[in-house]
PDB file of C-alpha atoms in Angstrom:
ATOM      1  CA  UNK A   1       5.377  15.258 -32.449  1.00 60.00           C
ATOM      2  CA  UNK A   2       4.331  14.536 -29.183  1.00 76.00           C
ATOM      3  CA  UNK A   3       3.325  11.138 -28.352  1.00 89.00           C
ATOM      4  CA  UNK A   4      -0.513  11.025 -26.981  1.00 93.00           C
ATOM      5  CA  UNK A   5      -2.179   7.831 -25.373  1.00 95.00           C
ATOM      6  CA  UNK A   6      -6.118   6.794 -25.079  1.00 94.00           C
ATOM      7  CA  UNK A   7      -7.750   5.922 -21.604  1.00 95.00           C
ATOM      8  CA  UNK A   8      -7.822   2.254 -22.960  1.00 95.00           C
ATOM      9  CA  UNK A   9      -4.215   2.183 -23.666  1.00 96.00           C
ATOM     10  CA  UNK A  10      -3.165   3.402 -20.648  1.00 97.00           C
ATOM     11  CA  UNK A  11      -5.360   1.081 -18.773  1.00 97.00           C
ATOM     12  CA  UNK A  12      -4.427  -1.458 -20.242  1.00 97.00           C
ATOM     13  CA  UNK A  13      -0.651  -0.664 -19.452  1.00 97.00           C
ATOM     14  CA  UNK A  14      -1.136  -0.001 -16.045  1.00 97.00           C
ATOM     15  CA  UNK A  15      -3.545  -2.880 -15.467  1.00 97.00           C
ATOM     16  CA  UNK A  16      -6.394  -0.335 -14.263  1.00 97.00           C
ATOM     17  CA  UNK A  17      -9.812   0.170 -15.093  1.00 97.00           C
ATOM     18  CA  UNK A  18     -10.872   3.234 -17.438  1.00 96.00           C
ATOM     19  CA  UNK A  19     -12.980   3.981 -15.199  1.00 97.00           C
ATOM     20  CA  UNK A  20      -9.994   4.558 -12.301  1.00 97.00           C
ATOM     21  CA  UNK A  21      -8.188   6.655 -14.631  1.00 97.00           C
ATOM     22  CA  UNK A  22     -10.998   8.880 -14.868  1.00 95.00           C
ATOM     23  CA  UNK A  23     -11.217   8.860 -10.726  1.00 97.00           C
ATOM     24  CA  UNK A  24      -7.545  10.389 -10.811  1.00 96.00           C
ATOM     25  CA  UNK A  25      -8.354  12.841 -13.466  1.00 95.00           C
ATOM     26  CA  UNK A  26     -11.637  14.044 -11.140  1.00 95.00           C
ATOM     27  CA  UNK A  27      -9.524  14.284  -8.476  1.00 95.00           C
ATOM     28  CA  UNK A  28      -7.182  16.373 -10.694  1.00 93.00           C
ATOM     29  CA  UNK A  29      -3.883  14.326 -10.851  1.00 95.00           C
ATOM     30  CA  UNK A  30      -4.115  13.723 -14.104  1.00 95.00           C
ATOM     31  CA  UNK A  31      -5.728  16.738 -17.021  1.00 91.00           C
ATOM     32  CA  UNK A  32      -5.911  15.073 -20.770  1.00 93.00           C
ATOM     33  CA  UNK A  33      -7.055  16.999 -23.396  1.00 91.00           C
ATOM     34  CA  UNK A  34      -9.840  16.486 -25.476  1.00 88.00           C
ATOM     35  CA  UNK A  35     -10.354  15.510 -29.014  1.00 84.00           C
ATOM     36  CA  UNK A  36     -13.529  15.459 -31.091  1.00 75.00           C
ATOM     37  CA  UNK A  37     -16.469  17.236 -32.630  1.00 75.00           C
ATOM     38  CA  UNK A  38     -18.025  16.904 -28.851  1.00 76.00           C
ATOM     39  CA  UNK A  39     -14.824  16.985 -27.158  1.00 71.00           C
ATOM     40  CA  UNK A  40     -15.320  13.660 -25.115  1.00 79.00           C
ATOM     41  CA  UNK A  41     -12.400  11.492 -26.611  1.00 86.00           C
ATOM     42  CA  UNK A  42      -9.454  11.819 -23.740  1.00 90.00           C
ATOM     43  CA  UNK A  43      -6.457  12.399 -25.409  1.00 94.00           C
ATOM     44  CA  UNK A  44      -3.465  11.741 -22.890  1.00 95.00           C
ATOM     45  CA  UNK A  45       0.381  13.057 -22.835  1.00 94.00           C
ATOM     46  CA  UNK A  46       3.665  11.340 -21.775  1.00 93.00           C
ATOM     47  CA  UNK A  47       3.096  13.806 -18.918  1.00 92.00           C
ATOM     48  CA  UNK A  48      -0.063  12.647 -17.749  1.00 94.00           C
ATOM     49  CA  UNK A  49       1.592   9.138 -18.309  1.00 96.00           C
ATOM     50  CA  UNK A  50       3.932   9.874 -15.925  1.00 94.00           C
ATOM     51  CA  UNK A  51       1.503  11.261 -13.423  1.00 94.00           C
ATOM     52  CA  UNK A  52      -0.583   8.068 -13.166  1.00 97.00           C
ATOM     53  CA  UNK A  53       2.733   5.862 -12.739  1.00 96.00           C
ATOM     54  CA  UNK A  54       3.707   8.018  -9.907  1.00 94.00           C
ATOM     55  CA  UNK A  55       0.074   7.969  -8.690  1.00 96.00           C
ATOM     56  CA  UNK A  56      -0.538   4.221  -8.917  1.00 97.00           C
ATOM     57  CA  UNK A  57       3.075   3.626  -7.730  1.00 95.00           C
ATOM     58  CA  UNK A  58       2.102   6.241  -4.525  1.00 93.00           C
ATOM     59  CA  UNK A  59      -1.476   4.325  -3.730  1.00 94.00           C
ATOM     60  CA  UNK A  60       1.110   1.157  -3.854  1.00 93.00           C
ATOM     61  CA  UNK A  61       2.705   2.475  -1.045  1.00 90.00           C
ATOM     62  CA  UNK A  62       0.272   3.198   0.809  1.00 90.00           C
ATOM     63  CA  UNK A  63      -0.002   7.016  -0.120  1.00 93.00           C
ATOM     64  CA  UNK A  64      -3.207   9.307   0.191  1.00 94.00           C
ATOM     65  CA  UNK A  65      -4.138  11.096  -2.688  1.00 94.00           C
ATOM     66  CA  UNK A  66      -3.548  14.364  -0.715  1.00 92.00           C
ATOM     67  CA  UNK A  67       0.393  13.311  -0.692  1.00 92.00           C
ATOM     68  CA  UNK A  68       0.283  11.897  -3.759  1.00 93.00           C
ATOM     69  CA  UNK A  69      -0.500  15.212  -5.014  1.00 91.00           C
ATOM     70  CA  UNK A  70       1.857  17.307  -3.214  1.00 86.00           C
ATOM     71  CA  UNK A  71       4.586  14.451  -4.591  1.00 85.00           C
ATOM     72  CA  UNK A  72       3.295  15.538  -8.062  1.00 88.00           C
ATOM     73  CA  UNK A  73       3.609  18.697  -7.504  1.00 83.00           C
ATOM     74  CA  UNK A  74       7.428  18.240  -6.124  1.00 80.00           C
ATOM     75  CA  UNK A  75       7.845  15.968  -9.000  1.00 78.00           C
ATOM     76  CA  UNK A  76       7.115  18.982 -11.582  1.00 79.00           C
ATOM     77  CA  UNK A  77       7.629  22.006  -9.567  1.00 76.00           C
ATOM     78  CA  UNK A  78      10.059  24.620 -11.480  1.00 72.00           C
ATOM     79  CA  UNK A  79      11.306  26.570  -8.335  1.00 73.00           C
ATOM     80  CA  UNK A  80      12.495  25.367  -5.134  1.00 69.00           C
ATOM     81  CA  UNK A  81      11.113  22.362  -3.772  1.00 76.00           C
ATOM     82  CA  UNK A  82      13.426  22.461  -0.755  1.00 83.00           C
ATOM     83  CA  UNK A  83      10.245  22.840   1.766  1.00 82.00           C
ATOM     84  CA  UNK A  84       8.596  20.469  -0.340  1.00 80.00           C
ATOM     85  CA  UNK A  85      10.753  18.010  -0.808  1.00 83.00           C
ATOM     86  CA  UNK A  86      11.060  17.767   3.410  1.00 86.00           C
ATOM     87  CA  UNK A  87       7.402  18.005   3.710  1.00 85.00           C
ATOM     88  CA  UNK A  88       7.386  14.660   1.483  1.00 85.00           C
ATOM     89  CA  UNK A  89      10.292  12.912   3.705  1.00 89.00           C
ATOM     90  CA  UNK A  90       8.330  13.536   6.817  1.00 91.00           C
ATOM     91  CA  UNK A  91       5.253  11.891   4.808  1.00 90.00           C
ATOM     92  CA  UNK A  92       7.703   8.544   3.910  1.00 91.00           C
ATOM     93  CA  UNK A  93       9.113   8.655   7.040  1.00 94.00           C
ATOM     94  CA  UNK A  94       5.488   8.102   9.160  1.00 93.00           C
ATOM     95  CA  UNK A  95       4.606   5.787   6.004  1.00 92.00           C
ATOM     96  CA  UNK A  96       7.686   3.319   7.340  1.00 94.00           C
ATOM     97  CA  UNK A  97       6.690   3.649  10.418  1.00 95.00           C
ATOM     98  CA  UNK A  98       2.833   2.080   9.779  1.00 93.00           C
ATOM     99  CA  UNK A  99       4.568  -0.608   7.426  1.00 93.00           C
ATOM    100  CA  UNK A 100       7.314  -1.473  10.278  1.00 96.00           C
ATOM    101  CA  UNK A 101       4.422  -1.816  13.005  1.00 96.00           C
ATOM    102  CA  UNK A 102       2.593  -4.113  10.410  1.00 95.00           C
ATOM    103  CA  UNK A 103       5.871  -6.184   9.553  1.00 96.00           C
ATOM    104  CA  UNK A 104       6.011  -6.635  13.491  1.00 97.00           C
ATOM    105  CA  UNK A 105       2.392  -7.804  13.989  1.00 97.00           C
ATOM    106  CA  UNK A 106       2.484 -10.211  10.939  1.00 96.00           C
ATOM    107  CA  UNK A 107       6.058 -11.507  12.150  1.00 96.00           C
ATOM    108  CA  UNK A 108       4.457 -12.317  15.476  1.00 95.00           C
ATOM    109  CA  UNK A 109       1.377 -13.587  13.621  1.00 96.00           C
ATOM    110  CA  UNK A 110       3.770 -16.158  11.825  1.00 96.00           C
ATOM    111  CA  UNK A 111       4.941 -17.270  14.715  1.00 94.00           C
ATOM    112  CA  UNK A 112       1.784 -17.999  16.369  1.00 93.00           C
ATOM    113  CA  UNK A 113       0.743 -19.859  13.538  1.00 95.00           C
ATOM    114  CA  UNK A 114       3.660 -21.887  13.348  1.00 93.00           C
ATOM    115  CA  UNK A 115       3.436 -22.834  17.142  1.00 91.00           C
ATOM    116  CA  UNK A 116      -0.636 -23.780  16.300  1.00 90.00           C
ATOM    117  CA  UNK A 117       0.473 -25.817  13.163  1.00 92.00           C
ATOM    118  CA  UNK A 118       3.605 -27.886  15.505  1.00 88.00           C
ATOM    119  CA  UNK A 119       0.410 -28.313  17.889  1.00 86.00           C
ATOM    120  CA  UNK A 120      -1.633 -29.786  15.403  1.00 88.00           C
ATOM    121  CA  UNK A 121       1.103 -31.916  13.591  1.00 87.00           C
ATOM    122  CA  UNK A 122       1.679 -33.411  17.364  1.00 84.00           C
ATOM    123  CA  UNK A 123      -1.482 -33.981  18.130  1.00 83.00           C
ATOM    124  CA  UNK A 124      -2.154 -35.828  14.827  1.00 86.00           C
ATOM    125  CA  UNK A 125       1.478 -37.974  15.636  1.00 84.00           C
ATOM    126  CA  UNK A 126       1.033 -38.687  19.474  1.00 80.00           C
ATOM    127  CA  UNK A 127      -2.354 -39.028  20.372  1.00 69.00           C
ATOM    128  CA  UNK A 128      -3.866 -38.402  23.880  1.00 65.00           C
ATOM    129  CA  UNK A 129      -0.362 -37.275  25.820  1.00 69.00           C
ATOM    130  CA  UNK A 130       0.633 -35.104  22.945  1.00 65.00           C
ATOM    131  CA  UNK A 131      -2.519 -33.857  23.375  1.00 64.00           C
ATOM    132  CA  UNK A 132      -2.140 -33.075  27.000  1.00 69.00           C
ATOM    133  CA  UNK A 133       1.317 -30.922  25.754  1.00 70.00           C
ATOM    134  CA  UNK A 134       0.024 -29.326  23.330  1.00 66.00           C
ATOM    135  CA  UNK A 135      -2.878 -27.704  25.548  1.00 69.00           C
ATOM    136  CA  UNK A 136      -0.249 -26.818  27.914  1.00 74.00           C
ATOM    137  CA  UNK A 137       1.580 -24.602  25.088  1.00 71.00           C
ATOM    138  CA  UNK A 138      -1.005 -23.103  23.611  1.00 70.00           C
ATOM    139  CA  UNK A 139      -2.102 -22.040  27.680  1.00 74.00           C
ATOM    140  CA  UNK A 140       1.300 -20.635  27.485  1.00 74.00           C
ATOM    141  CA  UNK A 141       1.197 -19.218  24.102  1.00 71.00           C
ATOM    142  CA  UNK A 142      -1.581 -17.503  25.244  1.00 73.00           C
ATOM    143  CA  UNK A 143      -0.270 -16.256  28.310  1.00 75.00           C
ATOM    144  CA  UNK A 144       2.886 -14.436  26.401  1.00 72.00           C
ATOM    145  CA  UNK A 145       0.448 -13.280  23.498  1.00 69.00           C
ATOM    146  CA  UNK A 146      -1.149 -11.546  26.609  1.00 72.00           C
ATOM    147  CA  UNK A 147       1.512 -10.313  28.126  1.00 69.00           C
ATOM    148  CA  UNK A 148       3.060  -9.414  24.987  1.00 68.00           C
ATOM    149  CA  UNK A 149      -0.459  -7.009  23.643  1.00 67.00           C
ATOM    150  CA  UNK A 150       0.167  -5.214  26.887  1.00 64.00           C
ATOM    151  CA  UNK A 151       3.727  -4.463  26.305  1.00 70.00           C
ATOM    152  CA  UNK A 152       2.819  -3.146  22.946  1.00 66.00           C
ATOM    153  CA  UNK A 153       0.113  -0.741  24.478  1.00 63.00           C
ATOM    154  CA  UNK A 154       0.814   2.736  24.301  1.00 60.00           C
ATOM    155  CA  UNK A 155       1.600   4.095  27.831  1.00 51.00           C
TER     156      UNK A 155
END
């Protein structure tokens, strides 16, 4: 016997609304059968199981549902999946790309915010001459966050 899951059990696994599982099966990632004299109970299998913990673990990463499908369809293709299977690494590969930019802009954002928060702590410590300073390095924070936004411009 195959084992067969409701919409509120599987939400409540995946920490997702009912109501999002239903989004994926509209947008055909996931296809439960139905059960009932009217045929609305959703009755899902350990393959459409799997299919939403690939799809929530894809939207995780950033994924469209346009890739996640084509990973789905790698996932449980039965012939070669060669082409498909490079189609996908080209897909992760401009995905690390996005999330490396973004790892860059939040390191630099760190830093600014550290350099704010030693200007703060010194102003609170040394009163009118720290204050002095510390508008001199933020003018010269400034200056390299300037020069450093046009470095990172496209050419």
């Amino acid at each position: 016997m195959t084992t067969q899951y409701t919409i509120t059990e599987l939400a409540r696994e995946f920490d997702v609304t009912p109501r999002a599982i239903r989004f994926y099966e509209d947008q055909g990632l996931l296809s439960p059968s139905r059960e009932g004299s009217s045929g609305l109970r959703r009755v899902y299998s350990g393959r459409d199981r799997t299919r939403l913990k690939l799809t929530l673990r894809g939207k995780r990463l950033g994924f469209t549902l346009s890739e996640i499908r084509d990973l789905l369809d790698v996932y449980e293709s039965p012939t070669d999946t060669v082409p498909q299977l490079h189609a996908f690494l080209g897909t992760v590969a401009r995905h690390r790309e996005v999330l490396e930019r973004q790892l860059e802009d939040l390191n630099a954002t760190l830093e600014d915010l550290a350099q704010y928060e030693a200007q703060a702590r010194a102003l609170l410590e040394g009163g009118k001459h720290a204050a002095s300073e510390a508008r001199k390095a933020t003018q010269a924070q400034e200056t390299q966050q300037g020069r450093r936004a046009r470095e990172a411009k496209p050419a």
